[in-house]
Amino acid sequence: MRSTGGLLTQTPPPTPHITIGREAAREAARDELSKPAYHQNDPGLIQRALNRLWDWVGDLFDRASGATPGGALGLLAIAAFALLVTAALWWRLGAPGRTATRAAGTLFDDGVRSAADHRTAAEALAGEGRWNEAVQERMRAVVRSLEERTLLDPRPGRTADEAAAEAAASLPTHAQALHRAARTFDDITYGAHPATPEMYATLTTLDQALSHTKPLLTGPTP
């Protein structure tokens, strides 16, 4: 105690100096910050994963735009061009899974039917508006009719392109129409292109014209 103007006052005890190590302070801070009260508004696991994904995509885009002439605008132009090329290839060749099928695609399914049978099936399908199948059956009728007339040798596994090329030798006036018909068959069968009533009408006209055309017979040269 000390005296001030005749009054006695009590001197407070000195504040003890607390010493805490660095590791202990870190642990204390970690324990404090791990309490639920500090994490009520934290994003969930899925949100955190999405945030990391978008951060990675943004970083990748930034690096690519920096290395591309024209920056971000040039990168967008390249991406747009790539999409256009992909779309063009898809339209021309069809789905990637069908490429091998188209290369080895045969004209006829299992079983042998006459040209008349194929024509009947084609007409029924056309009447139902099932143009893809109608065009396929009419093309099969064309080729089967040529086989029945012995202008083509019956051969399992023949493709529409092969049939058109072989038939053109004895029916040269219809060579272009035969090749167009084969391309139409391939496009709708293996290229996923939709058939139209006009395609079917064109094939029907070709079928009728071939049945009335005399072939150019070529025999061995004496």
Backbone as CSV, one residue per row, in Angstrom:
resi,resn,N_x,N_y,N_z,CA_x,CA_y,CA_z,C_x,C_y,C_z
1,MET,0.833,-1.195,0.000,0.000,0.000,0.000,0.868,1.244,0.000
2,ARG,0.265,2.337,-0.512,0.986,3.599,-0.489,0.042,4.709,-0.075
3,SER,0.645,5.829,0.439,-0.163,6.932,0.937,-0.178,8.042,-0.093
4,THR,-1.420,8.541,-0.414,-1.588,9.645,-1.364,-2.498,10.664,-0.726
5,GLY,-1.905,11.814,-0.307,-2.703,12.875,0.326,-3.385,12.395,1.585
6,GLY,-2.749,11.531,2.306,-3.303,11.056,3.551,-4.206,9.851,3.386
7,LEU,-4.481,9.431,2.071,-5.337,8.253,1.819,-4.477,7.072,1.464
8,LEU,-4.877,5.995,1.973,-4.147,4.760,1.674,-4.754,4.083,0.455
9,THR,-3.963,3.784,-0.502,-4.438,3.051,-1.712,-3.691,1.749,-1.833
10,GLN,-4.404,0.769,-2.408,-3.816,-0.574,-2.554,-3.264,-0.738,-3.974
11,THR,-2.016,-1.076,-4.088,-1.384,-1.279,-5.404,-1.772,-2.653,-5.952
12,PRO,-2.366,-2.679,-7.177,-2.764,-3.991,-7.730,-1.550,-4.852,-7.999
13,PRO,-1.766,-6.131,-7.862,-0.633,-7.028,-8.108,-0.219,-7.000,-9.575
14,PRO,1.021,-7.194,-9.836,1.480,-7.171,-11.258,0.853,-8.322,-12.062
15,THR,0.521,-8.017,-13.367,-0.062,-9.027,-14.252,0.989,-10.055,-14.621
16,PRO,0.680,-11.319,-14.410,1.704,-12.331,-14.722,1.962,-12.409,-16.231
17,HIS,3.147,-12.593,-16.630,3.537,-12.721,-18.057,3.350,-14.173,-18.497
18,ILE,2.439,-14.355,-19.459,2.121,-15.709,-19.940,2.930,-16.006,-21.187
19,THR,3.613,-17.065,-21.172,4.417,-17.474,-22.316,3.830,-18.764,-22.897
20,ILE,3.529,-18.774,-24.270,2.987,-19.959,-24.942,3.808,-20.224,-26.197
21,GLY,4.104,-21.462,-26.409,4.918,-21.802,-27.560,4.170,-21.652,-28.876
22,ARG,4.921,-21.650,-30.006,4.312,-21.481,-31.330,3.394,-22.641,-31.674
23,GLU,3.829,-23.859,-31.415,3.010,-25.030,-31.739,1.749,-25.058,-30.911
24,ALA,1.900,-24.690,-29.602,0.717,-24.672,-28.741,-0.283,-23.628,-29.214
25,ALA,0.217,-22.469,-29.677,-0.679,-21.432,-30.198,-1.387,-21.891,-31.464
26,ARG,-0.643,-22.598,-32.318,-1.261,-23.095,-33.548,-2.357,-24.106,-33.237
27,GLU,-2.090,-25.004,-32.300,-3.094,-25.991,-31.932,-4.329,-25.340,-31.323
28,ALA,-4.088,-24.323,-30.513,-5.213,-23.633,-29.894,-6.070,-22.939,-30.945
29,ALA,-5.425,-22.308,-31.916,-6.172,-21.636,-32.988,-6.937,-22.645,-33.841
30,ARG,-6.299,-23.792,-34.116,-6.967,-24.810,-34.913,-8.194,-25.354,-34.185
31,ASP,-8.031,-25.580,-32.877,-9.165,-26.087,-32.111,-10.306,-25.087,-32.088
32,GLU,-9.939,-23.820,-31.959,-10.982,-22.798,-31.919,-11.725,-22.688,-33.257
33,LEU,-10.961,-22.693,-34.356,-11.571,-22.528,-35.676,-12.315,-23.775,-36.143
34,SER,-12.080,-24.900,-35.491,-12.785,-26.122,-35.885,-14.174,-26.227,-35.277
35,LYS,-14.525,-25.278,-34.420,-15.846,-25.313,-33.803,-16.929,-25.082,-34.859
36,PRO,-18.088,-25.776,-34.752,-19.155,-25.673,-35.772,-19.642,-24.270,-36.020
37,ALA,-19.545,-23.388,-35.009,-20.057,-22.025,-35.179,-19.359,-21.281,-36.294
38,TYR,-18.118,-21.654,-36.584,-17.355,-20.969,-37.629,-17.618,-21.525,-39.034
39,HIS,-18.362,-22.626,-39.154,-18.511,-23.309,-40.450,-19.958,-23.503,-40.863
40,GLN,-20.851,-22.746,-40.295,-22.266,-22.905,-40.622,-22.568,-22.553,-42.071
41,ASN,-21.830,-21.615,-42.633,-22.100,-21.150,-44.013,-21.092,-21.664,-45.021
42,ASP,-20.287,-22.652,-44.651,-19.316,-23.211,-45.593,-20.028,-23.981,-46.699
43,PRO,-19.502,-23.970,-47.967,-20.100,-24.768,-49.046,-19.935,-26.255,-48.780
44,GLY,-20.874,-27.041,-49.344,-20.816,-28.483,-49.160,-19.700,-29.106,-49.974
45,LEU,-19.580,-30.440,-49.848,-18.506,-31.164,-50.534,-18.625,-31.035,-52.046
46,ILE,-19.841,-31.192,-52.569,-20.039,-31.100,-54.028,-19.726,-29.697,-54.522
47,GLN,-20.167,-28.697,-53.748,-19.909,-27.317,-54.167,-18.420,-27.024,-54.182
48,ARG,-17.694,-27.543,-53.177,-16.245,-27.324,-53.150,-15.568,-27.997,-54.337
49,ALA,-16.056,-29.212,-54.686,-15.481,-29.902,-55.843,-15.747,-29.125,-57.127
50,LEU,-16.977,-28.595,-57.274,-17.293,-27.803,-58.465,-16.455,-26.527,-58.523
51,ASN,-16.265,-25.910,-57.372,-15.438,-24.695,-57.352,-14.015,-24.987,-57.816
52,ARG,-13.465,-26.109,-57.354,-12.119,-26.477,-57.789,-12.078,-26.768,-59.284
53,LEU,-13.138,-27.442,-59.790,-13.191,-27.757,-61.220,-13.206,-26.491,-62.056
54,TRP,-14.075,-25.542,-61.668,-14.154,-24.308,-62.453,-12.878,-23.480,-62.342
55,ASP,-12.243,-23.536,-61.172,-10.954,-22.847,-61.040,-9.933,-23.451,-61.998
56,TRP,-9.954,-24.804,-62.100,-9.005,-25.479,-62.999,-9.304,-25.138,-64.452
57,VAL,-10.607,-25.143,-64.828,-10.975,-24.800,-66.208,-10.586,-23.368,-66.526
58,GLY,-10.848,-22.449,-65.576,-10.483,-21.058,-65.801,-8.987,-20.883,-65.961
59,ASP,-8.216,-21.587,-65.131,-6.756,-21.502,-65.235,-6.274,-22.062,-66.570
60,LEU,-6.876,-23.186,-66.998,-6.499,-23.777,-68.284,-6.824,-22.834,-69.438
61,PHE,-7.996,-22.212,-69.368,-8.399,-21.269,-70.419,-7.462,-20.073,-70.465
62,ASP,-7.079,-19.588,-69.284,-6.171,-18.437,-69.242,-4.821,-18.777,-69.870
63,ARG,-4.296,-19.964,-69.543,-3.001,-20.349,-70.117,-3.104,-20.532,-71.625
64,ALA,-4.225,-21.152,-72.087,-4.392,-21.377,-73.525,-4.563,-20.065,-74.267
65,SER,-5.337,-19.138,-73.691,-5.547,-17.854,-74.369,-4.262,-17.055,-74.438
66,GLY,-3.398,-17.219,-73.441,-2.127,-16.522,-73.469,-1.187,-17.053,-74.524
67,ALA,-1.353,-18.344,-74.871,-0.473,-18.960,-75.868,-1.062,-18.929,-77.265
68,THR,-2.295,-18.449,-77.414,-2.972,-18.429,-78.710,-2.931,-17.034,-79.302
69,PRO,-2.580,-16.905,-80.589,-2.618,-15.576,-81.218,-4.009,-14.980,-81.120
70,GLY,-4.110,-13.758,-80.679,-5.403,-13.126,-80.513,-5.985,-13.293,-79.129
71,GLY,-5.309,-14.022,-78.257,-5.778,-14.172,-76.890,-7.051,-14.982,-76.812
72,ALA,-7.933,-14.573,-75.901,-9.183,-15.310,-75.677,-10.046,-15.335,-76.933
73,LEU,-10.073,-14.245,-77.690,-10.871,-14.203,-78.912,-10.363,-15.210,-79.930
74,GLY,-9.049,-15.321,-80.059,-8.486,-16.309,-80.983,-8.803,-17.726,-80.555
75,LEU,-8.772,-17.987,-79.235,-9.101,-19.324,-78.736,-10.550,-19.672,-79.030
76,LEU,-11.446,-18.719,-78.846,-12.853,-18.960,-79.150,-13.061,-19.238,-80.632
77,ALA,-12.333,-18.543,-81.492,-12.443,-18.768,-82.934,-11.983,-20.183,-83.297
78,ILE,-10.887,-20.631,-82.664,-10.395,-21.988,-82.927,-11.399,-23.024,-82.449
79,ALA,-11.985,-22.796,-81.254,-12.979,-23.730,-80.720,-14.203,-23.808,-81.633
80,ALA,-14.652,-22.659,-82.132,-15.801,-22.646,-83.028,-15.505,-23.383,-84.331
81,PHE,-14.303,-23.192,-84.857,-13.910,-23.886,-86.087,-13.876,-25.394,-85.862
82,ALA,-13.344,-25.822,-84.702,-13.282,-27.254,-84.401,-14.674,-27.853,-84.307
83,LEU,-15.616,-27.112,-83.719,-16.990,-27.599,-83.621,-17.622,-27.735,-85.001
84,LEU,-17.359,-26.774,-85.876,-17.905,-26.840,-87.237,-17.357,-28.043,-87.999
85,VAL,-16.053,-28.300,-87.856,-15.442,-29.451,-88.525,-16.043,-30.753,-87.994
86,THR,-16.208,-30.833,-86.673,-16.795,-32.038,-86.072,-18.215,-32.260,-86.574
87,ALA,-19.001,-31.187,-86.630,-20.379,-31.309,-87.109,-20.420,-31.749,-88.565
88,ALA,-19.519,-31.219,-89.382,-19.487,-31.603,-90.798,-19.128,-33.075,-90.968
89,LEU,-18.149,-33.543,-90.190,-17.767,-34.954,-90.272,-18.890,-35.855,-89.781
90,TRP,-19.568,-35.437,-88.724,-20.689,-36.228,-88.200,-21.790,-36.347,-89.250
91,TRP,-22.088,-35.240,-89.935,-23.154,-35.257,-90.940,-22.765,-36.112,-92.149
92,ARG,-21.500,-36.053,-92.534,-21.068,-36.785,-93.728,-20.863,-38.269,-93.456
93,LEU,-20.276,-38.591,-92.298,-19.920,-39.984,-92.019,-20.853,-40.664,-91.034
94,GLY,-21.681,-39.880,-90.342,-22.555,-40.473,-89.349,-21.848,-40.643,-88.031
95,ALA,-22.524,-41.315,-87.100,-21.952,-41.530,-85.767,-20.667,-42.327,-85.871
96,PRO,-19.658,-42.012,-85.015,-18.374,-42.723,-85.086,-18.527,-44.219,-84.950
97,GLY,-19.482,-44.680,-84.140,-19.652,-46.114,-83.940,-20.126,-46.840,-85.175
98,ARG,-20.642,-46.080,-86.162,-21.163,-46.715,-87.362,-20.162,-46.764,-88.493
99,THR,-18.990,-46.178,-88.331,-18.029,-46.088,-89.429,-17.619,-47.458,-89.921
100,ALA,-17.274,-48.352,-89.007,-16.849,-49.695,-89.412,-17.990,-50.458,-90.055
101,THR,-19.207,-50.260,-89.524,-20.364,-50.959,-90.082,-20.624,-50.519,-91.506
102,ARG,-20.474,-49.210,-91.752,-20.724,-48.702,-93.090,-19.708,-49.258,-94.076
103,ALA,-18.459,-49.354,-93.684,-17.424,-49.827,-94.599,-17.679,-51.262,-95.018
104,ALA,-18.247,-52.067,-94.101,-18.453,-53.475,-94.410,-19.932,-53.803,-94.538
105,GLY,-20.787,-52.759,-94.643,-22.230,-52.987,-94.660,-22.683,-53.709,-95.917
106,THR,-23.520,-54.703,-95.728,-24.027,-55.465,-96.856,-25.434,-54.991,-97.201
107,LEU,-25.851,-55.323,-98.408,-27.135,-54.849,-98.911,-28.306,-55.625,-98.341
108,PHE,-28.186,-56.943,-98.277,-29.294,-57.789,-97.859,-29.098,-58.299,-96.436
109,ASP,-30.212,-58.454,-95.739,-30.191,-59.099,-94.442,-30.220,-60.603,-94.642
110,ASP,-30.315,-61.322,-93.538,-30.390,-62.777,-93.631,-31.674,-63.187,-94.350
111,GLY,-31.595,-64.251,-95.105,-32.768,-64.745,-95.834,-32.812,-64.206,-97.242
112,VAL,-33.419,-64.955,-98.123,-33.527,-64.587,-99.537,-34.991,-64.372,-99.882
113,ARG,-35.290,-63.187,-100.411,-36.647,-62.867,-100.861,-36.586,-62.394,-102.309
114,SER,-37.677,-62.536,-102.999,-37.726,-62.142,-104.402,-37.836,-60.627,-104.528
115,ALA,-37.609,-60.146,-105.760,-37.755,-58.714,-106.006,-39.187,-58.269,-105.737
116,ALA,-40.145,-59.122,-106.109,-41.550,-58.785,-105.864,-41.827,-58.656,-104.375
117,ASP,-41.217,-59.524,-103.569,-41.401,-59.432,-102.117,-40.853,-58.118,-101.576
118,HIS,-39.679,-57.733,-102.058,-39.088,-56.468,-101.605,-39.933,-55.275,-102.042
119,ARG,-40.486,-55.331,-103.258,-41.337,-54.228,-103.718,-42.609,-54.120,-102.872
120,THR,-43.213,-55.261,-102.554,-44.417,-55.249,-101.723,-44.125,-54.661,-100.352
121,ALA,-43.004,-55.072,-99.767,-42.629,-54.533,-98.462,-42.364,-53.036,-98.542
122,ALA,-41.714,-52.608,-99.628,-41.404,-51.186,-99.788,-42.678,-50.354,-99.878
123,GLU,-43.652,-50.829,-100.660,-44.902,-50.088,-100.809,-45.648,-49.994,-99.479
124,ALA,-45.648,-51.086,-98.715,-46.334,-51.074,-97.418,-45.663,-50.084,-96.461
125,LEU,-44.345,-50.065,-96.449,-43.618,-49.150,-95.573,-43.824,-47.698,-95.993
126,ALA,-43.830,-47.467,-97.300,-44.076,-46.110,-97.787,-45.470,-45.640,-97.401
127,GLY,-46.440,-46.554,-97.449,-47.793,-46.197,-97.052,-47.897,-45.803,-95.591
128,GLU,-46.978,-46.307,-94.772,-46.950,-45.965,-93.348,-46.059,-44.762,-93.062
129,GLY,-45.434,-44.216,-94.111,-44.543,-43.083,-93.916,-43.201,-43.456,-93.324
130,ARG,-42.834,-44.719,-93.376,-41.536,-45.176,-92.853,-40.544,-45.152,-94.005
131,TRP,-40.072,-43.954,-94.331,-39.318,-43.747,-95.559,-37.941,-44.383,-95.546
132,ASN,-37.291,-44.408,-94.398,-35.971,-45.056,-94.348,-36.060,-46.514,-94.776
133,GLU,-36.970,-47.247,-94.163,-37.109,-48.669,-94.477,-37.669,-48.877,-95.883
134,ALA,-38.544,-47.972,-96.315,-39.111,-48.091,-97.664,-38.017,-47.951,-98.724
135,VAL,-37.114,-46.971,-98.532,-36.011,-46.777,-99.478,-35.092,-47.998,-99.476
136,GLN,-34.808,-48.524,-98.313,-33.946,-49.707,-98.228,-34.548,-50.885,-98.990
137,GLU,-35.835,-51.131,-98.782,-36.489,-52.257,-99.457,-36.558,-52.046,-100.964
138,ARG,-36.772,-50.803,-101.394,-36.828,-50.548,-102.847,-35.464,-50.756,-103.480
139,MET,-34.394,-50.372,-102.797,-33.045,-50.612,-103.331,-32.769,-52.109,-103.401
140,ARG,-33.206,-52.848,-102.397,-33.038,-54.305,-102.439,-33.835,-54.910,-103.588
141,ALA,-34.999,-54.348,-103.860,-35.795,-54.836,-104.990,-35.064,-54.608,-106.304
142,VAL,-34.406,-53.445,-106.424,-33.648,-53.135,-107.646,-32.554,-54.178,-107.870
143,VAL,-31.776,-54.448,-106.846,-30.646,-55.364,-106.993,-31.127,-56.801,-107.175
144,ARG,-32.156,-57.200,-106.416,-32.658,-58.563,-106.566,-33.231,-58.789,-107.959
145,SER,-33.876,-57.761,-108.513,-34.409,-57.877,-109.871,-33.283,-58.090,-110.879
146,LEU,-32.166,-57.383,-110.689,-31.028,-57.573,-111.590,-30.435,-58.969,-111.448
147,GLU,-30.461,-59.512,-110.245,-29.988,-60.884,-110.053,-30.929,-61.883,-110.721
148,GLU,-32.217,-61.638,-110.614,-33.193,-62.545,-111.228,-33.103,-62.504,-112.753
149,ARG,-32.664,-61.374,-113.294,-32.480,-61.259,-114.744,-31.086,-61.713,-115.178
150,THR,-30.320,-62.238,-114.246,-28.948,-62.729,-114.469,-27.990,-61.631,-114.927
151,LEU,-28.365,-60.361,-114.657,-27.441,-59.268,-114.936,-26.425,-59.121,-113.810
152,LEU,-26.746,-59.676,-112.668,-25.829,-59.755,-111.544,-25.825,-61.181,-111.024
153,ASP,-24.652,-61.661,-110.665,-24.575,-62.973,-110.036,-24.988,-62.849,-108.569
154,PRO,-25.892,-63.707,-108.085,-26.238,-63.666,-106.658,-24.984,-63.885,-105.821
155,ARG,-24.726,-62.964,-104.928,-23.513,-63.060,-104.114,-23.780,-62.523,-102.721
156,PRO,-23.702,-63.377,-101.704,-23.904,-62.902,-100.328,-22.821,-61.884,-99.948
157,GLY,-23.215,-60.920,-99.168,-22.255,-59.930,-98.696,-22.016,-58.779,-99.641
158,ARG,-22.729,-58.726,-100.764,-22.534,-57.626,-101.713,-23.051,-56.322,-101.106
159,THR,-22.321,-55.246,-101.331,-22.758,-53.926,-100.872,-23.512,-53.218,-101.982
160,ALA,-24.214,-52.149,-101.613,-24.962,-51.379,-102.604,-24.024,-50.755,-103.628
161,ASP,-22.876,-50.271,-103.188,-21.905,-49.671,-104.115,-21.384,-50.710,-105.110
162,GLU,-21.098,-51.906,-104.629,-20.611,-52.963,-105.513,-21.676,-53.353,-106.529
163,ALA,-22.919,-53.453,-106.077,-24.009,-53.805,-106.990,-24.166,-52.751,-108.080
164,ALA,-24.088,-51.474,-107.682,-24.235,-50.399,-108.662,-23.105,-50.423,-109.679
165,ALA,-21.875,-50.642,-109.220,-20.726,-50.667,-110.129,-20.822,-51.842,-111.095
166,GLU,-21.231,-53.008,-110.623,-21.331,-54.182,-111.483,-22.488,-54.047,-112.471
167,ALA,-23.619,-53.489,-112.021,-24.776,-53.349,-112.903,-24.538,-52.300,-113.977
168,ALA,-23.726,-51.299,-113.671,-23.470,-50.236,-114.639,-22.783,-50.751,-115.895
169,ALA,-22.093,-51.886,-115.804,-21.410,-52.431,-116.984,-22.401,-52.857,-118.059
170,SER,-23.537,-53.425,-117.652,-24.531,-53.871,-118.633,-25.675,-52.882,-118.794
171,LEU,-25.744,-51.875,-117.931,-26.792,-50.846,-118.015,-26.143,-49.462,-117.961
172,PRO,-25.290,-49.137,-118.939,-24.499,-47.899,-118.864,-25.346,-46.633,-118.871
173,THR,-26.531,-46.671,-119.477,-27.356,-45.465,-119.512,-27.918,-45.117,-118.134
174,HIS,-27.881,-46.071,-117.219,-28.397,-45.832,-115.868,-27.274,-45.859,-114.818
175,ALA,-26.034,-45.756,-115.274,-24.899,-45.880,-114.352,-24.946,-44.822,-113.250
176,GLN,-25.168,-43.562,-113.641,-25.181,-42.497,-112.636,-26.334,-42.672,-111.663
177,ALA,-27.505,-43.047,-112.189,-28.663,-43.243,-111.311,-28.434,-44.395,-110.337
178,LEU,-27.749,-45.441,-110.787,-27.453,-46.577,-109.915,-26.488,-46.166,-108.799
179,HIS,-25.476,-45.392,-109.152,-24.526,-44.940,-108.137,-25.192,-44.002,-107.128
180,ARG,-26.084,-43.123,-107.601,-26.804,-42.243,-106.675,-27.709,-43.057,-105.749
181,ALA,-28.343,-44.080,-106.298,-29.210,-44.931,-105.477,-28.409,-45.651,-104.399
182,ALA,-27.219,-46.138,-104.759,-26.359,-46.813,-103.777,-25.921,-45.852,-102.685
183,ARG,-25.579,-44.616,-103.068,-25.166,-43.624,-102.073,-26.330,-43.290,-101.137
184,THR,-27.527,-43.185,-101.689,-28.702,-42.921,-100.862,-28.923,-44.042,-99.854
185,PHE,-28.800,-45.281,-100.315,-28.969,-46.430,-99.421,-27.939,-46.386,-98.292
186,ASP,-26.687,-46.117,-98.634,-25.631,-46.076,-97.616,-25.856,-44.944,-96.624
187,ASP,-26.265,-43.782,-97.137,-26.430,-42.625,-96.262,-27.516,-42.848,-95.213
188,ILE,-28.630,-43.436,-95.618,-29.718,-43.613,-94.650,-29.519,-44.853,-93.788
189,THR,-28.757,-45.839,-94.301,-28.571,-47.076,-93.542,-27.422,-46.975,-92.560
190,TYR,-26.305,-46.390,-92.990,-25.103,-46.350,-92.165,-24.694,-44.943,-91.766
191,GLY,-25.279,-43.928,-92.392,-24.905,-42.559,-92.069,-25.936,-41.808,-91.264
192,ALA,-27.035,-42.463,-90.884,-28.080,-41.859,-90.045,-28.732,-40.642,-90.710
193,HIS,-28.770,-40.609,-92.056,-29.462,-39.529,-92.754,-30.920,-39.939,-92.971
194,PRO,-31.860,-39.064,-92.691,-33.267,-39.429,-92.871,-33.649,-39.482,-94.350
195,ALA,-34.443,-40.479,-94.698,-34.948,-40.592,-96.070,-36.158,-39.686,-96.243
196,THR,-36.484,-39.394,-97.488,-37.621,-38.531,-97.806,-38.503,-39.211,-98.847
197,PRO,-39.746,-38.757,-98.990,-40.605,-39.313,-100.045,-39.994,-39.150,-101.434
198,GLU,-39.241,-38.058,-101.632,-38.620,-37.841,-102.937,-37.562,-38.901,-103.230
199,MET,-36.794,-39.288,-102.208,-35.806,-40.353,-102.398,-36.490,-41.652,-102.807
200,TYR,-37.591,-41.949,-102.138,-38.306,-43.181,-102.460,-38.868,-43.123,-103.876
201,ALA,-39.422,-41.978,-104.262,-39.977,-41.841,-105.612,-38.884,-42.001,-106.666
202,THR,-37.702,-41.466,-106.403,-36.590,-41.591,-107.352,-36.182,-43.048,-107.526
203,LEU,-36.104,-43.788,-106.424,-35.733,-45.201,-106.502,-36.815,-46.019,-107.194
204,THR,-38.061,-45.686,-106.951,-39.162,-46.397,-107.609,-39.102,-46.186,-109.120
205,THR,-38.837,-44.947,-109.526,-38.711,-44.650,-110.962,-37.550,-45.420,-111.568
206,LEU,-36.426,-45.485,-110.850,-35.271,-46.226,-111.354,-35.601,-47.716,-111.465
207,ASP,-36.269,-48.264,-110.480,-36.648,-49.677,-110.505,-37.502,-49.985,-111.725
208,GLN,-38.466,-49.130,-111.986,-39.356,-49.342,-113.140,-38.609,-49.164,-114.457
209,ALA,-37.705,-48.185,-114.512,-36.961,-47.951,-115.746,-36.017,-49.107,-116.055
210,LEU,-35.372,-49.647,-115.030,-34.456,-50.764,-115.262,-35.181,-51.998,-115.764
211,SER,-36.385,-52.203,-115.284,-37.121,-53.404,-115.705,-37.514,-53.348,-117.175
212,HIS,-37.480,-52.152,-117.778,-37.832,-52.007,-119.188,-36.620,-51.697,-120.063
213,THR,-35.435,-51.744,-119.481,-34.217,-51.427,-120.239,-33.525,-52.714,-120.667
214,LYS,-33.187,-52.783,-121.940,-32.448,-53.948,-122.436,-30.976,-53.783,-122.072
215,PRO,-30.398,-54.778,-121.498,-28.993,-54.665,-121.093,-28.054,-54.695,-122.293
216,LEU,-26.882,-54.130,-122.087,-25.827,-54.202,-123.088,-25.021,-55.466,-122.795
217,LEU,-25.274,-56.482,-123.605,-24.616,-57.769,-123.356,-23.247,-57.766,-123.984
218,THR,-22.254,-58.108,-123.214,-20.878,-58.171,-123.700,-20.371,-59.584,-123.526
219,GLY,-19.993,-60.206,-124.601,-19.487,-61.565,-124.550,-17.985,-61.587,-124.792
220,PRO,-17.390,-62.722,-124.782,-15.961,-62.829,-125.039,-15.609,-62.418,-126.443
221,THR,-14.520,-61.740,-126.579,-14.066,-61.302,-127.894,-13.495,-62.466,-128.675
222,PRO,-13.972,-62.711,-129.912,-13.441,-63.846,-130.699,-11.991,-63.662,-131.063
